[in-house]
Amino acid sequence: MDFNVRIHPNKVRQVLFLSLLLLILVVLCIHFFFLLSALLGAVTLYVLLRKAMIRMTLHWKWKNGLSALSLMLLSLVAIVLPFGWLGSIVIDRISPFLQDPNAINHFFTQIDGYLQHQFHFNMLDKENLAKITNAITGLAPTLLGSTLNMLTNLIVMYFLLYFMLTSITSLEAWVRKSLPLRQENKILVLSQAKAIISSNAIGIPIVAALQGLLAVLGYYLFGVSDPVMWGIMTGICSVIPFVGTMATWVPIAVYTLAQGHVGQGAGLIAWGFIVIGLSDNVLRLILQKRLVDIHPLITVFGVVVGLDMFGFWGVIFGPLLLSLFILLVRVYINEFINDEVTVEAVTEDSGPDQKEK
């Protein structure tokens, strides 16, 4: 056996060069990680606005800069400002509540007393109640910090989006050229990535918004004070893994029962289970027929990862990253593994034929 294997100098230089690139990439990723949500947001808006940008520049003969600025303004008014407005409503309404531990203690004490009296179920002791109170009151500075962080990411996101839209032709040509895949897999990656981004960016907010509207209607019908604010909270909680909208309407219903309003509390429970709960499955089924069919587990675990990585925006970006990862695994198998299996099969099949010849 010959162990004197020589490695071509070009291979050595290539490995060293790729190692240097990887090192620089890791350093950049570490220091620019806080801008990752801005980049993902710019890519998401780019996918949603791409067709409109092409139509405005090619068919309507608008200039690139004017088209990009018009679409950015439209997206700001139609997408970003409504979220900001809803967030400001929630923060304004719950800030006094978060800063008053006695109000929080009273709310949960009422619920705990009702459960103990009716079902002999001790949900909270003093230690757990103190933990819940401290956790909720600690949300106030967190909300303020996340608001400032979201504003910074918003500015960076639109800065990136402007250059992406104005360079749409060269950008997409560069992406197609740079992908180290066969042509059919390039088409698969780009088409599926666009579909996945659109599905997550459109599907998740639509489901949350509709569940929030249904919750507002139910809270109004059964006499819950400030139904709009609690409806917004219910829509936001609809993306919480495993718990979903129950994180909002269950405590409200139990608190209503604890106040002695049995009919209203029972109505809220029925509305929550039947209307709000079932609407999630119905809405997702309808959207899946029009958008990419993303497995619910991808959404659940994507939100778990996304909330930890990006905060509020992780609701969308978490499932997006997980879906793209699964897509890239499929492409890798199609690009490399299937090819190796095919080559081995052809080699095995051709062996006896060659011997017979």
mmCIF file of C-alpha atoms in Angstrom, residues 80-285:
data_model
loop_
_atom_site.group_PDB
_atom_site.id
_atom_site.type_symbol
_atom_site.label_atom_id
_atom_site.label_comp_id
_atom_site.label_asym_id
_atom_site.label_seq_id
_atom_site.Cartn_x
_atom_site.Cartn_y
_atom_site.Cartn_z
ATOM 1 C CA VAL A 80 -45.551 47.682 10.398
ATOM 2 C CA LEU A 81 -47.712 50.548 11.707
ATOM 3 C CA PRO A 82 -50.705 48.311 12.578
ATOM 4 C CA PHE A 83 -48.414 46.041 14.608
ATOM 5 C CA GLY A 84 -46.896 49.077 16.295
ATOM 6 C CA TRP A 85 -50.336 50.499 17.033
ATOM 7 C CA LEU A 86 -51.570 47.230 18.533
ATOM 8 C CA GLY A 87 -48.399 46.910 20.569
ATOM 9 C CA SER A 88 -48.750 50.448 21.914
ATOM 10 C CA ILE A 89 -52.344 49.710 22.981
ATOM 11 C CA VAL A 90 -51.249 46.626 24.897
ATOM 12 C CA ILE A 91 -48.261 48.340 26.517
ATOM 13 C CA ASP A 92 -50.317 51.397 27.539
ATOM 14 C CA ARG A 93 -53.085 49.284 29.037
ATOM 15 C CA ILE A 94 -51.002 46.702 30.877
ATOM 16 C CA SER A 95 -48.115 48.924 32.043
ATOM 17 C CA PRO A 96 -50.011 50.173 35.154
ATOM 18 C CA PHE A 97 -51.046 46.583 35.852
ATOM 19 C CA LEU A 98 -47.457 45.329 35.522
ATOM 20 C CA GLN A 99 -46.186 48.028 37.868
ATOM 21 C CA ASP A 100 -48.718 47.201 40.595
ATOM 22 C CA PRO A 101 -47.905 43.887 42.332
ATOM 23 C CA ASN A 102 -51.015 44.145 44.503
ATOM 24 C CA ALA A 103 -53.309 44.079 41.449
ATOM 25 C CA ILE A 104 -51.503 41.003 40.115
ATOM 26 C CA ASN A 105 -51.718 39.287 43.515
ATOM 27 C CA HIS A 106 -55.438 40.079 43.744
ATOM 28 C CA PHE A 107 -56.121 38.661 40.267
ATOM 29 C CA PHE A 108 -54.391 35.337 40.883
ATOM 30 C CA THR A 109 -55.585 35.077 44.485
ATOM 31 C CA GLN A 110 -59.171 35.323 43.274
ATOM 32 C CA ILE A 111 -58.583 32.559 40.744
ATOM 33 C CA ASP A 112 -56.804 30.347 43.297
ATOM 34 C CA GLY A 113 -59.532 30.877 45.910
ATOM 35 C CA TYR A 114 -62.246 29.914 43.438
ATOM 36 C CA LEU A 115 -60.435 26.738 42.357
ATOM 37 C CA GLN A 116 -59.841 25.703 45.970
ATOM 38 C CA HIS A 117 -63.462 26.324 46.952
ATOM 39 C CA GLN A 118 -65.072 24.649 43.959
ATOM 40 C CA PHE A 119 -62.629 21.867 43.089
ATOM 41 C CA HIS A 120 -60.341 21.645 46.167
ATOM 42 C CA PHE A 121 -57.447 22.325 43.807
ATOM 43 C CA ASN A 122 -54.572 24.357 45.201
ATOM 44 C CA MET A 123 -53.064 26.025 42.142
ATOM 45 C CA LEU A 124 -50.880 28.573 43.888
ATOM 46 C CA ASP A 125 -49.041 28.730 47.162
ATOM 47 C CA LYS A 126 -47.352 31.881 48.439
ATOM 48 C CA GLU A 127 -44.029 30.928 46.871
ATOM 49 C CA ASN A 128 -45.506 30.309 43.402
ATOM 50 C CA LEU A 129 -47.627 33.451 43.617
ATOM 51 C CA ALA A 130 -44.522 35.491 44.431
ATOM 52 C CA LYS A 131 -42.681 33.960 41.478
ATOM 53 C CA ILE A 132 -45.532 34.753 39.080
ATOM 54 C CA THR A 133 -45.809 38.312 40.400
ATOM 55 C CA ASN A 134 -42.073 38.942 40.053
ATOM 56 C CA ALA A 135 -42.058 37.465 36.542
ATOM 57 C CA ILE A 136 -44.965 39.637 35.385
ATOM 58 C CA THR A 137 -43.682 42.849 36.970
ATOM 59 C CA GLY A 138 -40.312 42.163 35.362
ATOM 60 C CA LEU A 139 -41.933 42.355 31.936
ATOM 61 C CA ALA A 140 -42.152 46.164 32.027
ATOM 62 C CA PRO A 141 -38.437 46.911 31.470
ATOM 63 C CA THR A 142 -38.253 43.992 29.057
ATOM 64 C CA LEU A 143 -41.055 45.452 26.954
ATOM 65 C CA LEU A 144 -39.345 48.846 26.903
ATOM 66 C CA GLY A 145 -36.026 47.316 25.880
ATOM 67 C CA SER A 146 -37.617 45.195 23.171
ATOM 68 C CA THR A 147 -39.426 48.259 21.813
ATOM 69 C CA LEU A 148 -36.143 50.156 21.379
ATOM 70 C CA ASN A 149 -34.516 47.072 19.839
ATOM 71 C CA MET A 150 -37.420 46.662 17.411
ATOM 72 C CA LEU A 151 -37.094 50.294 16.340
ATOM 73 C CA THR A 152 -33.386 49.824 15.575
ATOM 74 C CA ASN A 153 -34.049 46.643 13.620
ATOM 75 C CA LEU A 154 -36.865 48.372 11.749
ATOM 76 C CA ILE A 155 -34.540 51.105 10.505
ATOM 77 C CA VAL A 156 -31.877 48.604 9.430
ATOM 78 C CA MET A 157 -34.511 46.369 7.819
ATOM 79 C CA TYR A 158 -35.809 49.143 5.545
ATOM 80 C CA PHE A 159 -32.271 50.292 4.782
ATOM 81 C CA LEU A 160 -31.470 46.776 3.500
ATOM 82 C CA LEU A 161 -34.815 46.450 1.750
ATOM 83 C CA TYR A 162 -34.250 49.599 -0.310
ATOM 84 C CA PHE A 163 -31.009 48.294 -1.800
ATOM 85 C CA MET A 164 -32.493 44.832 -2.348
ATOM 86 C CA LEU A 165 -35.456 46.227 -4.285
ATOM 87 C CA THR A 166 -33.420 48.667 -6.357
ATOM 88 C CA SER A 167 -30.937 45.891 -7.282
ATOM 89 C CA ILE A 168 -33.502 43.186 -7.879
ATOM 90 C CA THR A 169 -32.120 41.947 -11.223
ATOM 91 C CA SER A 170 -28.445 41.819 -10.256
ATOM 92 C CA LEU A 171 -29.265 40.440 -6.801
ATOM 93 C CA GLU A 172 -31.247 37.483 -8.091
ATOM 94 C CA ALA A 173 -28.691 36.801 -10.827
ATOM 95 C CA TRP A 174 -25.943 36.730 -8.196
ATOM 96 C CA VAL A 175 -27.944 34.328 -5.988
ATOM 97 C CA ARG A 176 -28.574 31.943 -8.895
ATOM 98 C CA LYS A 177 -24.930 32.062 -9.897
ATOM 99 C CA SER A 178 -23.606 31.595 -6.361
ATOM 100 C CA LEU A 179 -25.712 28.601 -5.332
ATOM 101 C CA PRO A 180 -23.424 25.522 -5.644
ATOM 102 C CA LEU A 181 -26.235 23.280 -6.907
ATOM 103 C CA ARG A 182 -27.524 21.775 -10.111
ATOM 104 C CA GLN A 183 -30.002 23.849 -12.064
ATOM 105 C CA GLU A 184 -33.067 21.846 -10.998
ATOM 106 C CA ASN A 185 -32.081 22.124 -7.342
ATOM 107 C CA LYS A 186 -31.477 25.864 -7.704
ATOM 108 C CA ILE A 187 -35.004 26.219 -9.034
ATOM 109 C CA LEU A 188 -36.329 24.050 -6.180
ATOM 110 C CA VAL A 189 -34.526 26.065 -3.481
ATOM 111 C CA LEU A 190 -35.572 29.468 -4.803
ATOM 112 C CA SER A 191 -39.208 28.536 -5.486
ATOM 113 C CA GLN A 192 -39.706 26.703 -2.192
ATOM 114 C CA ALA A 193 -37.912 29.408 -0.212
ATOM 115 C CA LYS A 194 -40.226 32.061 -1.664
ATOM 116 C CA ALA A 195 -43.273 29.913 -0.912
ATOM 117 C CA ILE A 196 -42.143 29.171 2.658
ATOM 118 C CA ILE A 197 -41.390 32.827 3.389
ATOM 119 C CA SER A 198 -44.763 33.914 2.002
ATOM 120 C CA SER A 199 -46.591 31.196 3.938
ATOM 121 C CA ASN A 200 -45.009 32.088 7.272
ATOM 122 C CA ALA A 201 -45.179 35.849 6.761
ATOM 123 C CA ILE A 202 -48.834 35.751 5.695
ATOM 124 C CA GLY A 203 -50.289 32.662 7.367
ATOM 125 C CA ILE A 204 -49.156 33.146 10.967
ATOM 126 C CA PRO A 205 -50.293 36.816 11.297
ATOM 127 C CA ILE A 206 -53.619 36.076 9.571
ATOM 128 C CA VAL A 207 -54.429 33.224 11.966
ATOM 129 C CA ALA A 208 -53.413 35.340 14.960
ATOM 130 C CA ALA A 209 -55.433 38.346 13.765
ATOM 131 C CA LEU A 210 -58.604 36.322 13.098
ATOM 132 C CA GLN A 211 -58.389 34.529 16.430
ATOM 133 C CA GLY A 212 -57.894 37.895 18.100
ATOM 134 C CA LEU A 213 -61.026 39.255 16.388
ATOM 135 C CA LEU A 214 -63.052 36.225 17.468
ATOM 136 C CA ALA A 215 -61.772 36.708 21.000
ATOM 137 C CA VAL A 216 -62.770 40.391 20.970
ATOM 138 C CA LEU A 217 -66.297 39.394 19.922
ATOM 139 C CA GLY A 218 -66.535 36.777 22.670
ATOM 140 C CA TYR A 219 -65.183 39.104 25.362
ATOM 141 C CA TYR A 220 -67.665 41.788 24.284
ATOM 142 C CA LEU A 221 -70.610 39.388 24.308
ATOM 143 C CA PHE A 222 -69.823 38.052 27.783
ATOM 144 C CA GLY A 223 -69.064 41.368 29.410
ATOM 145 C CA VAL A 224 -65.283 41.316 29.788
ATOM 146 C CA SER A 225 -63.929 44.794 30.439
ATOM 147 C CA ASP A 226 -61.624 46.181 27.732
ATOM 148 C CA PRO A 227 -62.336 43.422 25.169
ATOM 149 C CA VAL A 228 -60.103 45.002 22.500
ATOM 150 C CA MET A 229 -56.972 44.875 24.628
ATOM 151 C CA TRP A 230 -57.636 41.308 25.767
ATOM 152 C CA GLY A 231 -58.442 40.316 22.194
ATOM 153 C CA ILE A 232 -55.060 41.632 21.079
ATOM 154 C CA MET A 233 -53.414 39.658 23.884
ATOM 155 C CA THR A 234 -55.296 36.544 22.769
ATOM 156 C CA GLY A 235 -54.103 36.980 19.188
ATOM 157 C CA ILE A 236 -50.516 37.373 20.383
ATOM 158 C CA CYS A 237 -50.815 34.318 22.621
ATOM 159 C CA SER A 238 -52.151 32.236 19.708
ATOM 160 C CA VAL A 239 -48.552 31.642 18.602
ATOM 161 C CA ILE A 240 -47.349 30.457 22.031
ATOM 162 C CA PRO A 241 -46.410 26.765 21.666
ATOM 163 C CA PHE A 242 -48.670 24.140 23.304
ATOM 164 C CA VAL A 243 -50.787 26.710 25.194
ATOM 165 C CA GLY A 244 -51.925 29.151 22.523
ATOM 166 C CA THR A 245 -54.977 31.315 23.136
ATOM 167 C CA MET A 246 -55.798 29.415 26.335
ATOM 168 C CA ALA A 247 -53.082 31.447 28.051
ATOM 169 C CA THR A 248 -55.477 34.412 27.865
ATOM 170 C CA TRP A 249 -59.076 33.291 27.805
ATOM 171 C CA VAL A 250 -58.806 30.553 30.481
ATOM 172 C CA PRO A 251 -57.605 32.905 33.269
ATOM 173 C CA ILE A 252 -60.186 35.489 32.202
ATOM 174 C CA ALA A 253 -62.982 32.888 32.284
ATOM 175 C CA VAL A 254 -61.933 31.504 35.677
ATOM 176 C CA TYR A 255 -61.605 35.030 37.088
ATOM 177 C CA THR A 256 -65.106 35.808 35.824
ATOM 178 C CA LEU A 257 -66.430 32.679 37.563
ATOM 179 C CA ALA A 258 -64.584 33.670 40.737
ATOM 180 C CA GLN A 259 -66.434 37.009 40.680
ATOM 181 C CA GLY A 260 -69.732 35.096 40.823
ATOM 182 C CA HIS A 261 -70.687 35.586 37.151
ATOM 183 C CA VAL A 262 -71.340 31.928 36.431
ATOM 184 C CA GLY A 263 -73.217 32.378 33.167
ATOM 185 C CA GLN A 264 -70.631 34.733 31.694
ATOM 186 C CA GLY A 265 -67.736 32.522 32.822
ATOM 187 C CA ALA A 266 -69.320 29.373 31.382
ATOM 188 C CA GLY A 267 -70.029 31.240 28.148
ATOM 189 C CA LEU A 268 -66.394 32.333 27.909
ATOM 190 C CA ILE A 269 -65.187 28.768 28.410
ATOM 191 C CA ALA A 270 -67.556 27.476 25.731
ATOM 192 C CA TRP A 271 -66.589 30.307 23.356
ATOM 193 C CA GLY A 272 -62.906 29.662 23.959
ATOM 194 C CA PHE A 273 -63.065 25.942 23.308
ATOM 195 C CA ILE A 274 -65.575 25.900 20.451
ATOM 196 C CA VAL A 275 -65.077 29.169 18.555
ATOM 197 C CA ILE A 276 -61.519 30.295 19.290
ATOM 198 C CA GLY A 277 -60.029 26.812 19.646
ATOM 199 C CA LEU A 278 -61.615 25.197 16.589
ATOM 200 C CA SER A 279 -61.048 28.288 14.450
ATOM 201 C CA ASP A 280 -57.304 27.645 14.644
ATOM 202 C CA ASN A 281 -57.636 24.295 12.869
ATOM 203 C CA VAL A 282 -60.169 25.581 10.344
ATOM 204 C CA LEU A 283 -58.137 28.673 9.474
ATOM 205 C CA ARG A 284 -54.902 26.712 9.088
ATOM 206 C CA LEU A 285 -56.670 24.154 6.872
#
